[in-house]
Short mmCIF file of C-alpha atoms in Angstrom, two decimals:
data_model
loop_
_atom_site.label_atom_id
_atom_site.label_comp_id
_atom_site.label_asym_id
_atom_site.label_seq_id
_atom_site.Cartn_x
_atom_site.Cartn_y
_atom_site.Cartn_z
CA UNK Z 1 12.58 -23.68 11.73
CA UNK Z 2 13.09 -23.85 8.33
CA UNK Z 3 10.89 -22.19 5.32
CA UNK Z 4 7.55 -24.02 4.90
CA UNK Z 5 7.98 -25.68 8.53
CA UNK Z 6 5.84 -23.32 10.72
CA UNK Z 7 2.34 -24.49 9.41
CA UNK Z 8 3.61 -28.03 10.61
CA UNK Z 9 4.68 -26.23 13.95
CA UNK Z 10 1.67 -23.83 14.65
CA UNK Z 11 -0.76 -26.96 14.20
CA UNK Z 12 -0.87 -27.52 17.87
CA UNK Z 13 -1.39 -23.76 18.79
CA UNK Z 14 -4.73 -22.87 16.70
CA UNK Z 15 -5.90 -21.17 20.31
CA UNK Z 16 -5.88 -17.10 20.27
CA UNK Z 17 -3.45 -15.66 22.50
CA UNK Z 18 -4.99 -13.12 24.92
CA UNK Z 19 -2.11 -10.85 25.92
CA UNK Z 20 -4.39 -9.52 29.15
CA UNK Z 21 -3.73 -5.71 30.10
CA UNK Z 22 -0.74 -6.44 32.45
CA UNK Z 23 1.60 -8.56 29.85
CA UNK Z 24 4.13 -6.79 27.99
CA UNK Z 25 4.04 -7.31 24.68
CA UNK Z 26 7.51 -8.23 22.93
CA UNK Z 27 7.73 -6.93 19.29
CA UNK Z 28 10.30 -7.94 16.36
CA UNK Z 29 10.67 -5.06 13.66
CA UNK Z 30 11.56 -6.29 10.24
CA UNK Z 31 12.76 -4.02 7.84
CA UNK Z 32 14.30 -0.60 9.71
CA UNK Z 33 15.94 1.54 7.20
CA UNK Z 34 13.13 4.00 7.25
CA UNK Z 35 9.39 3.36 8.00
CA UNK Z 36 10.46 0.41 10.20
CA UNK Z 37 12.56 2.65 12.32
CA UNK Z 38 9.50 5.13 12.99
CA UNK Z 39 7.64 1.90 13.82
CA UNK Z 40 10.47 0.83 16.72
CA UNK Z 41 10.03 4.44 18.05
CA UNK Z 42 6.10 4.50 17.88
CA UNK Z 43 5.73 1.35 19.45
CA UNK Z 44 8.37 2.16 22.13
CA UNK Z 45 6.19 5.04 23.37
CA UNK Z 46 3.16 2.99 24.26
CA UNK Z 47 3.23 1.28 27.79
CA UNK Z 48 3.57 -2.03 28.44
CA UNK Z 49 5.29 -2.50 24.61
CA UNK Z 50 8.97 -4.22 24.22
CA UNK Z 51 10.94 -3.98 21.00
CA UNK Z 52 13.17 -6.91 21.40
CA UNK Z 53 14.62 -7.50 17.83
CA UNK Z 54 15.55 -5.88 14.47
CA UNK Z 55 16.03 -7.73 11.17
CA UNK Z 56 17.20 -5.98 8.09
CA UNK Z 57 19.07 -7.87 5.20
CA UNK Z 58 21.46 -4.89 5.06
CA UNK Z 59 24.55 -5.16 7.70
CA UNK Z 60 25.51 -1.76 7.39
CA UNK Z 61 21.62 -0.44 8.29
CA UNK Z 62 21.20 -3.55 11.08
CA UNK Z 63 24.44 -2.57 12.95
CA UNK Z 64 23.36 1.03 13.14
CA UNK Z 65 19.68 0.64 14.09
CA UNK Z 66 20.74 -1.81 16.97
CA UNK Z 67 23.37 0.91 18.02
CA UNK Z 68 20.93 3.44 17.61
CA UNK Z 69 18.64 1.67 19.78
CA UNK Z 70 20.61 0.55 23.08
CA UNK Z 71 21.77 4.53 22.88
CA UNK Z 72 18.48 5.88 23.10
CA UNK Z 73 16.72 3.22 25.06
CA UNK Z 74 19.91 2.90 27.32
CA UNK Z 75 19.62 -1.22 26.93
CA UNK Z 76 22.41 -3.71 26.26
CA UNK Z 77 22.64 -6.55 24.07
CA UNK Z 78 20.08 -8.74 26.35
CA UNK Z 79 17.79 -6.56 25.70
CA UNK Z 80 17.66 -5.94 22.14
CA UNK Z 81 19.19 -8.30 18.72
CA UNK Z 82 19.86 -7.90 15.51
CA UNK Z 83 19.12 -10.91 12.79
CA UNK Z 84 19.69 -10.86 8.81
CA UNK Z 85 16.91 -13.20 8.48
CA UNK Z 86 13.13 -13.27 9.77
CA UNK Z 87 13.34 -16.86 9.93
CA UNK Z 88 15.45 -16.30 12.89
CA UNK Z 89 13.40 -13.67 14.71
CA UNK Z 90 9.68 -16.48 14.53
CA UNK Z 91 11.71 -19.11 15.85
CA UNK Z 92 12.07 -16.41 18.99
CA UNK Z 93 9.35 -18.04 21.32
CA UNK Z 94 9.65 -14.77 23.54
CA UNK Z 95 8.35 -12.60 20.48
CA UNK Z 96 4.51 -11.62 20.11
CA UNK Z 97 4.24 -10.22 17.39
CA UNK Z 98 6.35 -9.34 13.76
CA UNK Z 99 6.04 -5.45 12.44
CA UNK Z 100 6.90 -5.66 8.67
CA UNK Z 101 8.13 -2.79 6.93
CA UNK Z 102 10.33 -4.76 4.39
CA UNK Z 103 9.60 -3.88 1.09
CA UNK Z 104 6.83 -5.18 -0.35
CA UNK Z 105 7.52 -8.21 -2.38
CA UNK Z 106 8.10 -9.35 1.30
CA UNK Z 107 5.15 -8.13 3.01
CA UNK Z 108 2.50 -11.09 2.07
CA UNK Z 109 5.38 -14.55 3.12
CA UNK Z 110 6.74 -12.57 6.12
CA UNK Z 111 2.94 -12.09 7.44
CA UNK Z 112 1.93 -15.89 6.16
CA UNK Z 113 5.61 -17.24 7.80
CA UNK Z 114 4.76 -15.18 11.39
CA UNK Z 115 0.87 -16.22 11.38
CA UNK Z 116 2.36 -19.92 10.64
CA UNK Z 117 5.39 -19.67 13.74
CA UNK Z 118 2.00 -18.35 16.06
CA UNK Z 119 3.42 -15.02 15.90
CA UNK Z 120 0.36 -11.50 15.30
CA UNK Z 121 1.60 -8.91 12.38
CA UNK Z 122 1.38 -5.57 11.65
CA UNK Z 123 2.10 -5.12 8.17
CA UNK Z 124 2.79 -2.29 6.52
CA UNK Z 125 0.89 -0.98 3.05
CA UNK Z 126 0.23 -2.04 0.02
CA UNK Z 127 -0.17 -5.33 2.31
CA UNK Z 128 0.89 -7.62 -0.65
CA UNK Z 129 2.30 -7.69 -4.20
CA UNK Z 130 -0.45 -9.57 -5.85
CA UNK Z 131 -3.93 -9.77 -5.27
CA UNK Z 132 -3.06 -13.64 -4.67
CA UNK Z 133 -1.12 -13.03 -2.11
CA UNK Z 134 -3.14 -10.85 -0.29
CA UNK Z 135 -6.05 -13.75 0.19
CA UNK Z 136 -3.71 -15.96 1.20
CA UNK Z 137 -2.82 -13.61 3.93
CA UNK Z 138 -6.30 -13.90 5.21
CA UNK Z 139 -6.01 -17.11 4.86
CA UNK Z 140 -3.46 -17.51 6.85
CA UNK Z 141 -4.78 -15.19 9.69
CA UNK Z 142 -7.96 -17.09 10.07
CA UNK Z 143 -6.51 -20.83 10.19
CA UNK Z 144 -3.73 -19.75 12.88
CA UNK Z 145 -6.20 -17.02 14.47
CA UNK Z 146 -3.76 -14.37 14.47
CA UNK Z 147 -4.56 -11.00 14.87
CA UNK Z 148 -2.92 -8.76 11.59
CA UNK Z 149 -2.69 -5.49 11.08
CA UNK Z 150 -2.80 -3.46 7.97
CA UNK Z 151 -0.60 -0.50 8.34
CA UNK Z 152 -3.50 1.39 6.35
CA UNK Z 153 -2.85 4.23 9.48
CA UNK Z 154 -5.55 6.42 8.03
CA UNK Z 155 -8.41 4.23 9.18
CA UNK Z 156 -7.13 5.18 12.57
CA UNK Z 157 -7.92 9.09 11.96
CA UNK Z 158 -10.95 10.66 14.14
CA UNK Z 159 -11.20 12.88 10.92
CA UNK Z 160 -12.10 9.91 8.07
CA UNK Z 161 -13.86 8.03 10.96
CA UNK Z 162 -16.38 11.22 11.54
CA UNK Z 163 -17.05 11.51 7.80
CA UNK Z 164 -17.85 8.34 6.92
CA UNK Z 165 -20.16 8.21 9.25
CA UNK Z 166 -21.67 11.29 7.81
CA UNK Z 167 -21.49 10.29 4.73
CA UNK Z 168 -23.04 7.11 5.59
CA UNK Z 169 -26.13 8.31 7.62
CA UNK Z 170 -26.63 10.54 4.62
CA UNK Z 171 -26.04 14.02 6.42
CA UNK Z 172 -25.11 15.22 2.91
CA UNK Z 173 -27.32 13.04 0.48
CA UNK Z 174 -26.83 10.21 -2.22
CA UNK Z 175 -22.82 9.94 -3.21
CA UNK Z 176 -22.74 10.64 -6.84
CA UNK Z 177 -19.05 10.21 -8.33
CA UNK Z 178 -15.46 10.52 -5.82
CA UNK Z 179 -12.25 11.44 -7.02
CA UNK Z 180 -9.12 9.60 -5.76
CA UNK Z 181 -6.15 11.84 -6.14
CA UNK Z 182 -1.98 11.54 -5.35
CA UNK Z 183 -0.49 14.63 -7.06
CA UNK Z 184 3.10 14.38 -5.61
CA UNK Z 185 6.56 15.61 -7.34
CA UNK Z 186 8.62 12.93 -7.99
CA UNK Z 187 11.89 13.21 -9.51
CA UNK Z 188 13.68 10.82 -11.98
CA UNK Z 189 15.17 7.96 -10.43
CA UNK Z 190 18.31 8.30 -12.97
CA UNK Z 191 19.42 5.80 -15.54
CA UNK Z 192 22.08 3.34 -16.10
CA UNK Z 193 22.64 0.96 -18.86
CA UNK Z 194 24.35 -1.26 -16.67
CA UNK Z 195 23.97 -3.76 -14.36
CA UNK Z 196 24.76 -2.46 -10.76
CA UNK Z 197 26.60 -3.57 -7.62
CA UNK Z 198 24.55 -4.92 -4.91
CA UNK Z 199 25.61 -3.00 -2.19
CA UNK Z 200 28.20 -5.00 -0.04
CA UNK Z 201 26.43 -5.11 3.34
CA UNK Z 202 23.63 -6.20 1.82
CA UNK Z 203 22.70 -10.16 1.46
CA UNK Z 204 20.71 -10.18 -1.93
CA UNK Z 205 19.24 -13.47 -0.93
CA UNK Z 206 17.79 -12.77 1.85
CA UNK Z 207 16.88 -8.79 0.33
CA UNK Z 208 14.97 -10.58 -2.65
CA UNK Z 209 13.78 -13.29 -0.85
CA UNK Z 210 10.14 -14.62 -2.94
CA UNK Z 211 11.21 -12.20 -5.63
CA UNK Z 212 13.53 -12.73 -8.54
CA UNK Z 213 17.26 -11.89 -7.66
CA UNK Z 214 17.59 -10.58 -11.20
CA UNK Z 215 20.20 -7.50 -12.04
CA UNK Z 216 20.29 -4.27 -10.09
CA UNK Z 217 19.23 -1.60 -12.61
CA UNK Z 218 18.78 1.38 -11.02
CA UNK Z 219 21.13 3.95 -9.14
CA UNK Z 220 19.53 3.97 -5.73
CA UNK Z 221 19.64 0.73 -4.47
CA UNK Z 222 16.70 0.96 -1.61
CA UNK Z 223 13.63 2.86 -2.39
CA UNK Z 224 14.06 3.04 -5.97
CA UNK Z 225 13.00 -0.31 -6.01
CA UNK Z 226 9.18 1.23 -5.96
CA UNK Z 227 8.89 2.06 -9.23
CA UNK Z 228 10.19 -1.74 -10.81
CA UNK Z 229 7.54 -3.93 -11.01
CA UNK Z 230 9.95 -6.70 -9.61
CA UNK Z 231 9.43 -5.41 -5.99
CA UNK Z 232 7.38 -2.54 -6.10
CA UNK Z 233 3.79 -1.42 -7.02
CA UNK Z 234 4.44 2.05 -8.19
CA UNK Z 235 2.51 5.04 -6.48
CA UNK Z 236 -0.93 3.77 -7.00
CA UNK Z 237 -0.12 1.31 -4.26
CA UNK Z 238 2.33 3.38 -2.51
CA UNK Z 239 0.19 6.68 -1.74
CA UNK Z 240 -2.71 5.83 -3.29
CA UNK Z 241 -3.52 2.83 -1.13
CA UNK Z 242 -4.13 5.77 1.87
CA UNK Z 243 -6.91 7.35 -0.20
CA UNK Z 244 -8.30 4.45 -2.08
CA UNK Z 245 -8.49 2.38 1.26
CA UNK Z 246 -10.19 5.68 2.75
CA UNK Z 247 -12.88 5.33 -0.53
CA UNK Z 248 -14.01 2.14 0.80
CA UNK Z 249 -14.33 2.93 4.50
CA UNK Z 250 -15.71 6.67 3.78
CA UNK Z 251 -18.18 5.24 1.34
CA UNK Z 252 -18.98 2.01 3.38
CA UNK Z 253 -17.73 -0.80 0.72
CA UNK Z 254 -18.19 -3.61 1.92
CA UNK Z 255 -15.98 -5.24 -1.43
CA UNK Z 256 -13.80 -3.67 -4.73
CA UNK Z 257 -15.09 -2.16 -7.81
CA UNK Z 258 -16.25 -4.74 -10.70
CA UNK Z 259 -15.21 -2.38 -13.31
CA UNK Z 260 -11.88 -0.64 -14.51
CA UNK Z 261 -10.24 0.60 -17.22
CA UNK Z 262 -6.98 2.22 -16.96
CA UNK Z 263 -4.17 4.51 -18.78
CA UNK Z 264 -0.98 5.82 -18.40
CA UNK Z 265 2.45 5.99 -19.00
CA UNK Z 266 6.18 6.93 -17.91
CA UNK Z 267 6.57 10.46 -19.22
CA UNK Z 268 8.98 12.93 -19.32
CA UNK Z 269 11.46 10.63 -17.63
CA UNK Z 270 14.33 8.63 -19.61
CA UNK Z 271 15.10 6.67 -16.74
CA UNK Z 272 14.84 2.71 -14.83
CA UNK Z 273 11.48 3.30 -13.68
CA UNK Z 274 8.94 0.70 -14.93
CA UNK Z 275 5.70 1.59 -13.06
CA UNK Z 276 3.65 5.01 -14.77
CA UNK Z 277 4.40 8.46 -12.98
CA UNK Z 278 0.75 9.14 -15.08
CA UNK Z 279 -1.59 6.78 -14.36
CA UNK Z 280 -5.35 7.68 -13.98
CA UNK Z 281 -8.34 5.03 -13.79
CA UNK Z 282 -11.93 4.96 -14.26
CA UNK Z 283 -13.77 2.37 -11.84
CA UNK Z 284 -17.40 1.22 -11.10
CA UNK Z 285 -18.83 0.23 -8.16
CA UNK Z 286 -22.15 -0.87 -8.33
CA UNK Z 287 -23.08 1.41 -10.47
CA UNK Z 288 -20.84 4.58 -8.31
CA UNK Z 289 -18.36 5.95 -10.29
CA UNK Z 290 -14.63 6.04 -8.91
CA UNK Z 291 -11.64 8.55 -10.79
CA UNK Z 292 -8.30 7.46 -9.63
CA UNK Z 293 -5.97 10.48 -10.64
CA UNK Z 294 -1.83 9.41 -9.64
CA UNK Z 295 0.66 11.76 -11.08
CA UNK Z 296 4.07 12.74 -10.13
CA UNK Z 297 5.24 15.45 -12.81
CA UNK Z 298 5.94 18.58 -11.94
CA UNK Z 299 3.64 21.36 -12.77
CA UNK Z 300 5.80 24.14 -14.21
CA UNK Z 301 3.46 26.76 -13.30
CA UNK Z 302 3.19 25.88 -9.18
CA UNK Z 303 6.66 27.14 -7.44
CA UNK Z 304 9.07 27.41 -10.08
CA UNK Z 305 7.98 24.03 -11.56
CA UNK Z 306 9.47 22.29 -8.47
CA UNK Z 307 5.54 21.41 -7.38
CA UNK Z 308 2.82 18.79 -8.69
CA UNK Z 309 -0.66 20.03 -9.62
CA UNK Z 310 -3.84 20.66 -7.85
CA UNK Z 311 -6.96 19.26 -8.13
CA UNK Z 312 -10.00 21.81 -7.04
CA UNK Z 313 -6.78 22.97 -5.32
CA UNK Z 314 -5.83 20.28 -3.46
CA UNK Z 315 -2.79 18.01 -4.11
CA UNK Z 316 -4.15 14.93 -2.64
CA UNK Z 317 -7.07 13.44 -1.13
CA UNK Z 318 -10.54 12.76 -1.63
CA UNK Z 319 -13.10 14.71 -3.09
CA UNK Z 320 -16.46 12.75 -2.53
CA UNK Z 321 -19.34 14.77 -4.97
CA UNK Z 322 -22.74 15.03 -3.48
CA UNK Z 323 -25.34 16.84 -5.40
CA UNK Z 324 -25.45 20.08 -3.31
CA UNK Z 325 -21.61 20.02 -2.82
CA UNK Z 326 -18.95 17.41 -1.55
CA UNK Z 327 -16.11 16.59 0.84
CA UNK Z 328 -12.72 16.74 0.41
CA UNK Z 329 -10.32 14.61 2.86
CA UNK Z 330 -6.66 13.93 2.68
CA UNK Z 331 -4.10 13.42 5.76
CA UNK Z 332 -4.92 14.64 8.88
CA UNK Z 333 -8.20 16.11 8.34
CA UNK Z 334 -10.20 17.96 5.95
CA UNK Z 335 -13.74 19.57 5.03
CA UNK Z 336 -17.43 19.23 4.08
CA UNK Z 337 -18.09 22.26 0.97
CA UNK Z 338 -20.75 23.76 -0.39
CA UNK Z 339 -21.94 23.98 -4.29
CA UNK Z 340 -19.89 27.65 -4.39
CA UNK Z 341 -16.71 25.52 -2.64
CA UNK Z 342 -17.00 27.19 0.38
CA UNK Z 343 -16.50 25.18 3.69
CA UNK Z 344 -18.88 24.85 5.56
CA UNK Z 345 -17.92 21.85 8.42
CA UNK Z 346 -14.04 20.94 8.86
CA UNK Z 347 -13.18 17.79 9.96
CA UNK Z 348 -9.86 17.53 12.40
CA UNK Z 349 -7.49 14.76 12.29
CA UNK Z 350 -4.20 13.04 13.32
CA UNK Z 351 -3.42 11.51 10.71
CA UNK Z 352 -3.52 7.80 12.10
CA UNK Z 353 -1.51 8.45 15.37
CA UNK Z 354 -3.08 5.97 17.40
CA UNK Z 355 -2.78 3.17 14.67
CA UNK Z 356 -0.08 1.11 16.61
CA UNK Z 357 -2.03 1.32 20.15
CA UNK Z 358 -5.19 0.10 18.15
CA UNK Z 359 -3.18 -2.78 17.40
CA UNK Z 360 -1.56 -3.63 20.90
CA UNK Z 361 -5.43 -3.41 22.04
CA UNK Z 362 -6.38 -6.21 19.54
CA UNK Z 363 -3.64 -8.10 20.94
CA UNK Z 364 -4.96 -7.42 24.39
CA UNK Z 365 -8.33 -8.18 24.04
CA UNK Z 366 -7.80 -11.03 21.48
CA UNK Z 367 -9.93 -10.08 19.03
CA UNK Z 368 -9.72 -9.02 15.67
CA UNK Z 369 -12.85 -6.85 15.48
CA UNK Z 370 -10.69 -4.46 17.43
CA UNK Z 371 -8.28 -3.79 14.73
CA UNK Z 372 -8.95 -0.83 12.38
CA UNK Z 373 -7.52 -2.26 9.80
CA UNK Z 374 -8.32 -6.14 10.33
CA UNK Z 375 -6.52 -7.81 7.24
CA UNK Z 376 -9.37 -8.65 5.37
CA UNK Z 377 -9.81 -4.92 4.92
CA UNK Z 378 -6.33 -4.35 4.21
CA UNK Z 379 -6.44 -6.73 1.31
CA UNK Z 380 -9.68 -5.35 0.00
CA UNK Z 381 -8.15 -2.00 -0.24
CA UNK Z 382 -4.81 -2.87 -1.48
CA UNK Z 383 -6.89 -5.31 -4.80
CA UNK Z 384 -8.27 -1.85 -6.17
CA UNK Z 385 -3.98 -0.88 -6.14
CA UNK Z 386 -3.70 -4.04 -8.29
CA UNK Z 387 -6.91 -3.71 -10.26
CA UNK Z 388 -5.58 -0.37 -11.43
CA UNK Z 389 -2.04 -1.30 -11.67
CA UNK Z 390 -3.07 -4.84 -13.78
CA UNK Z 391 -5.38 -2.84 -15.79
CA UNK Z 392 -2.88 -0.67 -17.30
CA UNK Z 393 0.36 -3.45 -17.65
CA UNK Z 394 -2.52 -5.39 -19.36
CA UNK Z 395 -2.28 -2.39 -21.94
CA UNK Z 396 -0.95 -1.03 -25.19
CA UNK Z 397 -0.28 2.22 -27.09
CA UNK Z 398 -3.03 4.65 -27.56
CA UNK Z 399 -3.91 7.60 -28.77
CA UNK Z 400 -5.61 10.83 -26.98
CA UNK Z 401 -8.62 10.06 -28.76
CA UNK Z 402 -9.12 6.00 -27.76
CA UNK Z 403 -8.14 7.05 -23.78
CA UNK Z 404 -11.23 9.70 -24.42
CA UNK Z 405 -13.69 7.08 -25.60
CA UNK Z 406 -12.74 4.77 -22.83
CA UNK Z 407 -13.69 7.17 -20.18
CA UNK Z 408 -16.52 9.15 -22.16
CA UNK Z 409 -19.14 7.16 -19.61
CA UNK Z 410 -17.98 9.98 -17.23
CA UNK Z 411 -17.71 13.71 -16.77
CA UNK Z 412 -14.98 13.84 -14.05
CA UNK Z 413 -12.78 11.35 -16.03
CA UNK Z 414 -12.42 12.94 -19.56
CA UNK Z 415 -12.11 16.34 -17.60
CA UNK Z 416 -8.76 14.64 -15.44
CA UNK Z 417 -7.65 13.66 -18.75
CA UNK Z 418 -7.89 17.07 -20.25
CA UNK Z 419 -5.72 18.52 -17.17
CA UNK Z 420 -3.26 15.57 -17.60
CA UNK Z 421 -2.90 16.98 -21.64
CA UNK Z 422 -2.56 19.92 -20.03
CA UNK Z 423 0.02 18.94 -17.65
CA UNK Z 424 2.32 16.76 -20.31
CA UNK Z 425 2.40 20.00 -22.58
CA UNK Z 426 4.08 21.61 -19.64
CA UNK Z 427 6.41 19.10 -19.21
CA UNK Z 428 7.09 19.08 -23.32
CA UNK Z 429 5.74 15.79 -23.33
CA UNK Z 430 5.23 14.70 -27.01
CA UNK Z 431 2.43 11.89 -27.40
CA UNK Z 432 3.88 11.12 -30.82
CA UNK Z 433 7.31 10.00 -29.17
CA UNK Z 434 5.48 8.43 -26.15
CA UNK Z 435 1.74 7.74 -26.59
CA UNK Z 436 -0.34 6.68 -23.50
CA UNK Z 437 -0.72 3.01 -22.95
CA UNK Z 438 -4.40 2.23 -22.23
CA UNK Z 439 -5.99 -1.05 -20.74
CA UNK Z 440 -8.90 -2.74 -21.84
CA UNK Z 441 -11.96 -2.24 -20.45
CA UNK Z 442 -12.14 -5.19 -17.50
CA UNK Z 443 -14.53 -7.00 -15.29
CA UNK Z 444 -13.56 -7.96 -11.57
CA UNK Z 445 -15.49 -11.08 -10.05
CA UNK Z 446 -15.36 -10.67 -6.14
CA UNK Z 447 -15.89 -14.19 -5.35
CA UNK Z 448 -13.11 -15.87 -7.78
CA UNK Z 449 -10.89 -12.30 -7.43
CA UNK Z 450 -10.07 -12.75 -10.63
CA UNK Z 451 -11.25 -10.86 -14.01
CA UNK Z 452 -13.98 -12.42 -16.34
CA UNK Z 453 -15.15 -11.84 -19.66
CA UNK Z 454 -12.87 -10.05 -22.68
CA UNK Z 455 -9.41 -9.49 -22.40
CA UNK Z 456 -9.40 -11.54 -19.10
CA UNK Z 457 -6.65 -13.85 -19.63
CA UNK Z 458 -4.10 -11.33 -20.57
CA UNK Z 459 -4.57 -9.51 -17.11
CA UNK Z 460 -4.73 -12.31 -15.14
CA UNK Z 461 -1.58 -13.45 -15.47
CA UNK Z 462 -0.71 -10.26 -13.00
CA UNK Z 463 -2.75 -12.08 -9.80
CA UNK Z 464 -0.04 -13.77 -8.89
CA UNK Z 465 3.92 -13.64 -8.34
CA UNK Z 466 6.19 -16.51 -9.07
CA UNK Z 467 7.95 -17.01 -6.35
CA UNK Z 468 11.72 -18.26 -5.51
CA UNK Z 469 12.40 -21.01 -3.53
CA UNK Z 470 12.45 -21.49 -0.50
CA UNK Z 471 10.93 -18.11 -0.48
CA UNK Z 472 7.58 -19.50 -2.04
CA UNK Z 473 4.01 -19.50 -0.13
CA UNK Z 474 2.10 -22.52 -0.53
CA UNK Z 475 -1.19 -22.85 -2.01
CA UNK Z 476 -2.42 -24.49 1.53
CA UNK Z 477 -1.30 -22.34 4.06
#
């Protein structure tokens, strides 16, 4: 089939597919340099589970993961097949279901194209690269009834599923302010002043796909590709998705904040990066305050300056404040504390391990309210990614004492920005060179998903991608 032709095709097949507890479910991986190729090896485990093809726009990567594969699984080429292009792997009537771990300018047409060729998805975080495309992946899960995963693993953990229903019962009272934190060392991604080779196993085409195939300008052709706004989302939506989709199921939200205002920058590093390596928000929901703190400087006092820095000495994580204490989560498990910080109940975790077997019961029972991470949900927690991300590109230069106003309205926010001062003065940041950039203060309507009221139009021209044809999703899916 070509692009745009499996909505024509998947008419006729609006019916769920029950895959009953005897089938074996075939799987196409797309995407296997790295988080793709734990996903073949997770999904191998489980019984009754078939990996049948890989697709990766890079040769070099393909060739080797297909090797790989037949080595370890001791299976020829009938058994498994490699493919440049996912158009390829959905015209496969023998495959079930698509596991996308391409990178993430790919993640919302790959999940629309699959839903359209009747195939179910497990997509891997931030779901999308707009908050456009996101809906429209609901969109398309509802009118082709396909069951979708959000790779949002954490709503899989017996730990975050044990404290929000604490939390929600009210075991430790009213929830007063949380505080969203990714404190993770990054190192510059270099710079060059250059354009730079596409590397030759690669097929750019079919790598950049809905997104522009503009000049390579960074060293590191895969991964870098994060921290340009081109293809990536920066950490807010890389890390921070985990513990800002964890906000909304810990807390209950049933939606996204209305309210954010954001600030930032790219410090320290003279490098291709785009997306800020400081970038700290203040959101509202209904009337609950939300801190998003995302840094990835070093602090030069924590080992030898080689770590990042702590927050009520934690580097990640949650910290939801009650009045008589809070609770502090992160991966794999984490505590309930009392006003003095002492622990008083720990919660144990895994982390998300039985994500994938979550989703091959969905696909068993053919129903969506299986899923942990239903799409719907994975959308609603990747928009607060965007909100925070279009809140500070919507921005301009500003100086300590404008980013203070903005976030007077609470205690926990002008306190994060003190440590960040702190922080940049380790890091010889000077303000004078590089000032923060600082968004205006914006209102989210959940209905229209898009912002209202002043400064509005400026950061709405982030909800949605232009994308390349044929690589485009429609409107009308």
């Amino acid at each position: 089939a070509t692009a745009g032709s499996y909505a024509a095709l998947s008419s006729f097949n609006l019916m769920p597919s029950v895959l009953g507890a005897n089938s074996q479910i075939r799987l196409a991986v797309a995407g296997i340099r790295s988080r793709g190729a734990n996903h073949v090896s997770d999904f191998m485990k489980l019984e009754g589970v078939k990996v049948v093809a890989l697709c990766d726009p890079d040769k070099q990567i393909l060739e080797q993961g297909v090797g790989a594969f037949k080595k370890k699984y001791e299976v020829g080429d009938a058994d498994i097949k490699g493919y440049a292009d996912v158009r390829e792997v959905l015209d496969r009537k023998d495959v079930d279901a698509l596991v996308i771990a391409a990178p993430n300018h790919w993640h919302s047409l790959m999940t629309v194209w699959a839903c359209q060729a009747g195939k179910h998805v497990y997509v891997e975080k931030p779901v999308s690269h707009s908050i456009w495309e996101g809906r429209k992946m609901v969109e398309a899960a509802r009118k082709y009834n396909r069951i979708v995963q959000a790779g949002t693993q954490h709503r899989s953990c017996p730990a975050v599923q044990e404290a929000a229903r604490d939390i929600q019962s009210g075991k430790y009272g009213k929830v007063q302010w949380v505080h969203c934190s990714v404190l993770h060392a990054r190192a510059t991604i270099g710079k060059v002043t250059e354009p730079q080779p596409v590397p030759a196993s690669v097929d750019y085409n079919l790598w950049a796909g809905p997104a522009p195939m503009g000049p390579v300008m960074r060293k590191s052709f895969h991964y870098d590709w994060h921290w340009q706004w081109s293809w990536g989302d920066g950490e807010m939506a890389n890390w921070g998705i985990h513990y800002l989709d964890d906000v909304r199921h810990l807390l209950g939200w049933t939606d996204v904040p209305t309210k954010v205002v954001a600030a930032g920058n790219r410090f320290a590093w003279d490098d291709n990066g785009e997306t800020p390596n400081v970038h700290f928000a203040l959101m509202d929901y209904d009337g609950l305050p939300l801190v998003v703190d995302i840094r990835n400087l070093v602090d030069p006092k924590r080992r030898g300056g080689n770590a990042g820095a702590l927050y009520r000495g934690f580097n990640d994580g949650n910290h939801i404040q009650f009045e008589e204490g809070y609770i502090h989560l992160s991966r794999g498990g984490g505590g309930a504390y009392d006003k003095d910080g002492k622990r008083i109940y720990q919660y144990k975790g895994d982390g998300g391990a039985g994500h994938a077997q979550n989703f091959i019961n969905a696909l068993r029972s053919g129903r969506r309210e299986d899923l942990a991470a239903e799409i719907e949900v994975g959308h609603l927690g990747t928009t607060i990614c965007h909100q925070a991300n279009v809140a500070w590109r919507a921005g301009k230069e500003a100086s300590v004492d404008q980013v203070r106003e903005s976030m007077r309205s609470h205690e926990d926010a002008v306190d994060t920005l003190y440590a960040i001062l702190k922080q940049l003065d380790g890091n010889d940041v000077s303000l004078l060179k590089k000032p923060f950039v600082l968004g205006p203060a914006l209102t989210y309507d959940r209905k229209t998903e898009r912002f209202v009221g002043d400064s509005a139009d400026a950061a709405n021209t982030y909800l949605r991608c232009s994308h390349r044809e044929p690589f485009v999703i429609r409107d009308a899916v």
